[in-house]
Short mmCIF file of C-alpha atoms and ligand atoms in Angstrom, two decimals:
data_model
loop_
_atom_site.label_atom_id
_atom_site.label_comp_id
_atom_site.label_asym_id
_atom_site.label_seq_id
_atom_site.Cartn_x
_atom_site.Cartn_y
_atom_site.Cartn_z
CA MET E 1 15.25 0.11 16.32
CA PRO E 2 13.65 -3.19 15.19
CA ASP E 3 15.30 -4.85 12.12
CA PRO E 4 13.75 -3.36 8.90
CA VAL E 5 11.13 -5.35 7.16
CA LEU E 6 12.21 -3.44 3.88
CA GLU E 7 15.52 -2.03 2.98
CA ILE E 8 16.01 -0.45 -0.42
CA LYS E 9 19.41 0.87 -1.59
CA GLY E 10 19.95 2.93 -4.74
CA LEU E 11 16.84 1.83 -6.51
CA SER E 12 16.14 3.10 -9.98
CA ALA E 13 13.36 1.75 -12.37
CA TYR E 14 12.74 2.26 -15.99
CA TYR E 15 9.93 2.59 -18.49
CA GLY E 16 11.89 1.97 -21.63
CA ALA E 17 14.57 4.68 -21.82
CA LEU E 18 12.76 6.84 -18.95
CA ARG E 19 14.31 6.64 -15.50
CA ALA E 20 11.12 7.16 -13.48
CA ILE E 21 12.89 6.80 -10.04
CA ARG E 22 16.30 7.11 -9.35
CA ASP E 23 18.60 6.08 -6.59
CA ILE E 24 15.89 5.60 -4.01
CA ASP E 25 17.12 4.65 -0.40
CA LEU E 26 14.27 3.64 2.13
CA SER E 27 14.04 1.55 5.01
CA ILE E 28 10.87 0.40 6.82
CA ALA E 29 10.89 -0.98 10.37
CA ALA E 30 8.38 -3.66 11.57
CA GLY E 31 5.23 -2.25 12.56
CA GLU E 32 5.95 1.13 11.10
CA CYS E 33 3.50 3.02 8.79
CA VAL E 34 5.33 5.06 6.12
CA CYS E 35 3.82 7.32 3.56
CA LEU E 36 5.07 8.25 0.26
CA ILE E 37 3.89 11.73 -0.77
CA GLY E 38 4.56 14.06 -3.69
CA PRO E 39 3.19 15.57 -6.79
CA ASN E 40 1.74 13.96 -9.82
CA GLY E 41 4.35 12.05 -11.78
CA ALA E 42 6.74 12.10 -8.79
CA GLY E 43 7.27 8.20 -9.07
CA LYS E 44 5.14 7.11 -6.01
CA THR E 45 3.37 4.37 -7.84
CA THR E 46 6.53 3.35 -9.79
CA LEU E 47 8.24 2.87 -6.51
CA LEU E 48 5.45 0.45 -5.44
CA LYS E 49 5.57 -1.50 -8.47
CA ALA E 50 9.52 -1.90 -8.19
CA ILE E 51 8.96 -3.16 -4.67
CA SER E 52 6.31 -5.67 -5.73
CA GLY E 53 8.28 -6.83 -8.67
CA VAL E 54 6.04 -6.12 -11.52
CA LEU E 55 8.57 -3.64 -13.04
CA GLU E 56 11.23 -5.55 -14.28
CA ARG E 57 13.77 -2.86 -15.41
CA THR E 58 15.35 -1.99 -12.07
CA GLU E 59 18.72 -1.23 -10.74
CA GLY E 60 19.96 -1.35 -7.04
CA GLU E 61 18.89 -3.64 -3.91
CA ILE E 62 15.69 -4.56 -2.30
CA SER E 63 16.01 -6.61 0.90
CA TYR E 64 13.06 -7.97 2.49
CA LEU E 65 12.99 -9.48 5.90
CA GLY E 66 16.70 -9.36 5.81
CA ARG E 67 17.06 -11.25 2.59
CA ALA E 68 18.02 -10.09 -0.96
CA ALA E 69 14.57 -9.93 -2.79
CA THR E 70 15.48 -8.15 -6.11
CA HIS E 71 15.51 -11.56 -7.84
CA LEU E 72 12.12 -12.61 -6.52
CA THR E 73 9.41 -12.95 -9.05
CA PRO E 74 6.15 -11.04 -7.90
CA ARG E 75 4.34 -14.30 -7.03
CA GLN E 76 7.19 -15.16 -4.66
CA ARG E 77 7.19 -11.85 -3.11
CA ILE E 78 3.24 -12.06 -2.49
CA SER E 79 3.64 -15.64 -0.97
CA SER E 80 6.36 -14.21 1.43
CA GLY E 81 3.79 -11.51 2.48
CA LEU E 82 4.74 -8.47 0.42
CA ILE E 83 1.33 -7.46 -0.62
CA HIS E 84 0.43 -4.43 -2.88
CA VAL E 85 -3.02 -2.99 -3.32
CA PRO E 86 -2.80 -1.27 -6.57
CA GLU E 87 -4.38 2.18 -7.49
CA GLY E 88 -7.98 1.70 -8.82
CA ARG E 89 -9.39 -1.09 -6.85
CA LEU E 90 -8.82 -4.01 -9.19
CA VAL E 91 -11.56 -6.51 -7.59
CA PHE E 92 -12.83 -9.32 -9.76
CA SER E 93 -16.04 -7.66 -10.71
CA THR E 94 -17.92 -10.73 -11.65
CA LEU E 95 -16.96 -12.71 -8.72
CA SER E 96 -18.81 -12.51 -5.48
CA VAL E 97 -17.26 -10.52 -2.44
CA ALA E 98 -16.58 -13.74 -0.71
CA ASP E 99 -14.87 -15.30 -3.86
CA ASN E 100 -12.69 -12.18 -4.10
CA LEU E 101 -11.53 -12.48 -0.60
CA ARG E 102 -11.07 -16.32 -1.16
CA MET E 103 -8.78 -15.26 -4.13
CA GLY E 104 -6.61 -13.33 -1.55
CA GLY E 105 -5.84 -16.70 0.00
CA TYR E 106 -4.55 -18.08 -3.15
CA ALA E 107 -1.03 -16.83 -2.43
CA LYS E 108 -1.28 -18.23 1.11
CA ARG E 109 -3.19 -21.18 1.28
CA GLY E 110 -4.14 -22.79 4.75
CA ALA E 111 -6.75 -24.54 6.76
CA ASP E 112 -7.54 -20.99 8.44
CA LEU E 113 -8.73 -19.15 5.35
CA GLY E 114 -12.32 -19.20 6.65
CA GLU E 115 -11.04 -17.35 9.85
CA ARG E 116 -8.87 -15.04 7.99
CA ILE E 117 -11.85 -14.03 5.94
CA ASP E 118 -13.99 -13.66 9.08
CA LYS E 119 -11.47 -11.26 10.53
CA VAL E 120 -11.88 -9.13 7.36
CA PHE E 121 -15.67 -9.15 7.71
CA GLU E 122 -15.16 -7.93 11.36
CA LEU E 123 -13.07 -5.17 10.04
CA PHE E 124 -15.35 -4.18 7.24
CA PRO E 125 -18.83 -5.27 8.33
CA ARG E 126 -20.27 -4.05 5.09
CA LEU E 127 -18.37 -6.75 3.19
CA ARG E 128 -20.16 -9.20 5.21
CA GLU E 129 -23.61 -7.87 4.46
CA ARG E 130 -22.72 -8.01 0.64
CA ARG E 131 -20.68 -11.10 0.71
CA ARG E 132 -22.89 -12.74 -1.87
CA GLN E 133 -22.91 -9.93 -4.20
CA PRO E 134 -20.80 -9.50 -7.44
CA ALA E 135 -18.00 -7.23 -6.48
CA GLY E 136 -18.98 -5.18 -9.50
CA ASN E 137 -21.93 -4.21 -7.82
CA LEU E 138 -20.33 -2.53 -4.89
CA SER E 139 -19.85 1.18 -4.50
CA GLY E 140 -16.29 2.63 -5.02
CA GLY E 141 -15.69 2.77 -1.28
CA GLU E 142 -16.66 -0.87 -0.82
CA GLN E 143 -14.50 -1.89 -3.55
CA GLN E 144 -11.46 -0.37 -1.86
CA MET E 145 -12.45 -2.20 1.44
CA LEU E 146 -12.61 -5.31 -0.59
CA ALA E 147 -9.44 -4.72 -2.19
CA ILE E 148 -7.80 -4.00 1.22
CA GLY E 149 -9.63 -6.91 2.66
CA ARG E 150 -8.34 -9.38 -0.07
CA ALA E 151 -4.93 -8.30 0.73
CA LEU E 152 -5.32 -8.91 4.43
CA VAL E 153 -6.42 -12.57 3.67
CA ALA E 154 -2.97 -13.00 2.22
CA GLN E 155 -1.54 -12.04 5.72
CA PRO E 156 0.58 -9.36 4.62
CA THR E 157 3.92 -8.67 6.53
CA LEU E 158 4.33 -5.45 4.42
CA LEU E 159 1.08 -4.00 2.92
CA MET E 160 1.69 -1.23 0.19
CA LEU E 161 -1.56 0.78 -0.40
CA ASP E 162 -1.70 3.03 -3.72
CA GLU E 163 -3.91 5.84 -3.12
CA PRO E 164 -6.80 4.27 -1.04
CA SER E 165 -8.69 7.59 -1.01
CA MET E 166 -8.79 8.06 -4.66
CA GLY E 167 -12.37 9.30 -5.91
CA LEU E 168 -14.07 8.46 -2.61
CA ALA E 169 -16.41 10.73 -0.53
CA PRO E 170 -14.74 12.13 2.58
CA VAL E 171 -17.05 10.00 4.88
CA ILE E 172 -15.88 6.81 3.02
CA VAL E 173 -12.25 7.88 3.19
CA ALA E 174 -12.47 8.42 7.00
CA GLU E 175 -14.12 5.06 7.25
CA ILE E 176 -11.13 3.35 5.15
CA TYR E 177 -8.56 5.41 7.15
CA ARG E 178 -10.06 4.34 10.51
CA GLU E 179 -9.31 0.73 9.37
CA ILE E 180 -5.93 1.47 8.09
CA ARG E 181 -5.31 2.81 11.52
CA ARG E 182 -6.36 -0.46 13.10
CA LEU E 183 -3.94 -2.50 10.97
CA ARG E 184 -1.24 -0.99 13.23
CA GLU E 185 -2.90 -3.07 16.01
CA MET E 186 -2.42 -6.10 13.80
CA ASN E 187 1.15 -5.63 13.35
CA VAL E 188 0.99 -4.80 9.78
CA THR E 189 3.74 -2.74 8.36
CA VAL E 190 2.36 -0.30 5.85
CA LEU E 191 3.72 1.67 2.95
CA LEU E 192 1.05 4.00 1.86
CA VAL E 193 0.91 6.28 -1.26
CA GLU E 194 -1.44 9.27 -1.04
CA GLN E 195 -2.12 12.02 -3.09
CA ASN E 196 -3.97 13.58 -0.23
CA ALA E 197 -0.61 14.46 1.84
CA ARG E 198 -2.56 16.01 4.69
CA LEU E 199 -4.40 12.63 5.35
CA ALA E 200 -1.30 10.58 4.92
CA LEU E 201 0.85 12.85 7.33
CA GLU E 202 -1.93 12.27 9.93
CA VAL E 203 -1.95 8.48 9.72
CA ALA E 204 1.78 7.56 9.02
CA ASP E 205 4.62 8.00 11.35
CA ARG E 206 7.30 8.62 8.89
CA ALA E 207 6.97 10.23 5.45
CA VAL E 208 9.09 10.21 2.41
CA VAL E 209 8.60 13.14 0.07
CA LEU E 210 9.26 12.20 -3.80
CA GLY E 211 9.86 14.81 -6.28
CA ALA E 212 10.74 14.11 -10.18
CA GLY E 213 11.66 10.48 -9.32
CA VAL E 214 14.13 11.20 -6.19
CA VAL E 215 13.90 11.46 -2.65
CA ARG E 216 13.47 15.02 -1.76
CA ARG E 217 12.90 14.56 2.17
CA GLN E 218 12.53 11.88 4.83
CA GLY E 219 11.51 12.44 8.42
CA SER E 220 8.75 11.96 10.94
CA CYS E 221 5.40 13.14 9.79
CA ARG E 222 5.43 15.72 12.84
CA ASP E 223 8.46 17.05 11.56
CA LEU E 224 7.78 17.24 7.88
CA SER E 225 4.39 18.63 8.27
CA GLN E 226 5.83 21.64 10.02
CA ASP E 227 8.62 22.14 7.61
CA SER E 228 8.20 25.05 5.51
CA ASP E 229 9.91 23.70 2.20
CA VAL E 230 7.74 20.51 2.50
CA ARG E 231 4.50 22.61 2.99
CA HIS E 232 5.35 24.65 0.00
CA MET E 233 6.12 21.64 -2.06
CA ILE E 234 3.21 19.59 -1.04
CA PHE E 235 0.40 22.24 -0.10
CA GLY E 236 1.82 25.26 -1.99
CA ASP E 237 1.76 27.30 1.32
P1 ATP L 301 0.44 10.00 -9.70
O1 ATP L 301 0.17 10.56 -8.30
O2 ATP L 301 -0.07 10.93 -10.75
O3 ATP L 301 0.04 8.60 -9.72
P2 ATP L 301 3.10 8.79 -9.18
O4 ATP L 301 4.09 9.81 -8.26
O5 ATP L 301 2.52 7.53 -8.81
O6 ATP L 301 1.99 10.01 -9.73
P3 ATP L 301 4.17 7.57 -11.33
O7 ATP L 301 2.80 6.98 -11.81
O8 ATP L 301 4.95 6.42 -10.64
O9 ATP L 301 4.05 8.77 -10.48
O10 ATP L 301 4.83 8.07 -12.51
C1 ATP L 301 6.40 8.36 -12.55
C2 ATP L 301 6.85 8.86 -14.02
O11 ATP L 301 6.80 7.64 -14.85
C3 ATP L 301 5.93 9.82 -14.69
O12 ATP L 301 6.81 10.69 -15.41
C4 ATP L 301 4.94 9.03 -15.52
O13 ATP L 301 4.66 9.66 -16.73
C5 ATP L 301 5.99 7.91 -15.92
N1 ATP L 301 5.25 6.55 -16.12
C6 ATP L 301 4.22 5.96 -15.34
N2 ATP L 301 3.86 4.75 -15.86
C7 ATP L 301 4.56 4.81 -17.02
C8 ATP L 301 4.24 3.68 -18.03
N3 ATP L 301 3.51 2.63 -17.94
N4 ATP L 301 4.97 3.94 -19.16
C9 ATP L 301 5.78 5.00 -19.22
N5 ATP L 301 5.95 6.02 -18.40
C10 ATP L 301 5.12 6.01 -17.38
#
């Protein structure tokens, strides 16, 4: 087993007095794609926010690339390659597509920025066609591509994607997931939150099922998708 990219032990996170996630243990190895699934309000987004450091009220340990990361600021986490694409495709709508991608290079500067942006254009050719347009004029699917593309410009070691399929037509979802699969070839480790559990179980290696803020099950996607308890919990079968 390769060394974990991320290791979480006993992680809890709070909104005021509400403990939204509790005692989470999770380990993600280099190159793995792990999905977090579970019903609404299970704590999936909260777990991503706790990992990226935007939630300050946490307990427990987060270690990233073998080092304690619990004390790092969100900015420091981004600079070290821990990149979160939040739910809702938060692109800078008045900036052009190309400028949005350049913003991705802010956390990780370097002379190769142009090359990194070109790679994103190879992955998402539609972004190249629309590179001079304001991001706010793009369709929902294109904005999702841009949000992922901007994260890739920052050269993630661990890419956390929160509901990349949300609100998109099936044909666009298929396109985005094709590219998420291709990220594996680029050695990006992925932690994926998906409301669409079927889709997530198809693309990921391993799944973590959250329910009411705790880990209900963890295992390979193949095993979990055949598990009757999980099927009942997720699909109501
Ligand atoms: P969804 O699929 O609906 O996005 P989720 O699994 O991502 O759900 P979270 O958004 O992490 O769930 O929410 C976990 C719990 O924390 C829920 O009870 C939710 O109401 C609560 N919560 C989320 N955000 C906040 C907030 N900003 N302030 C207070 N409570 C919150």
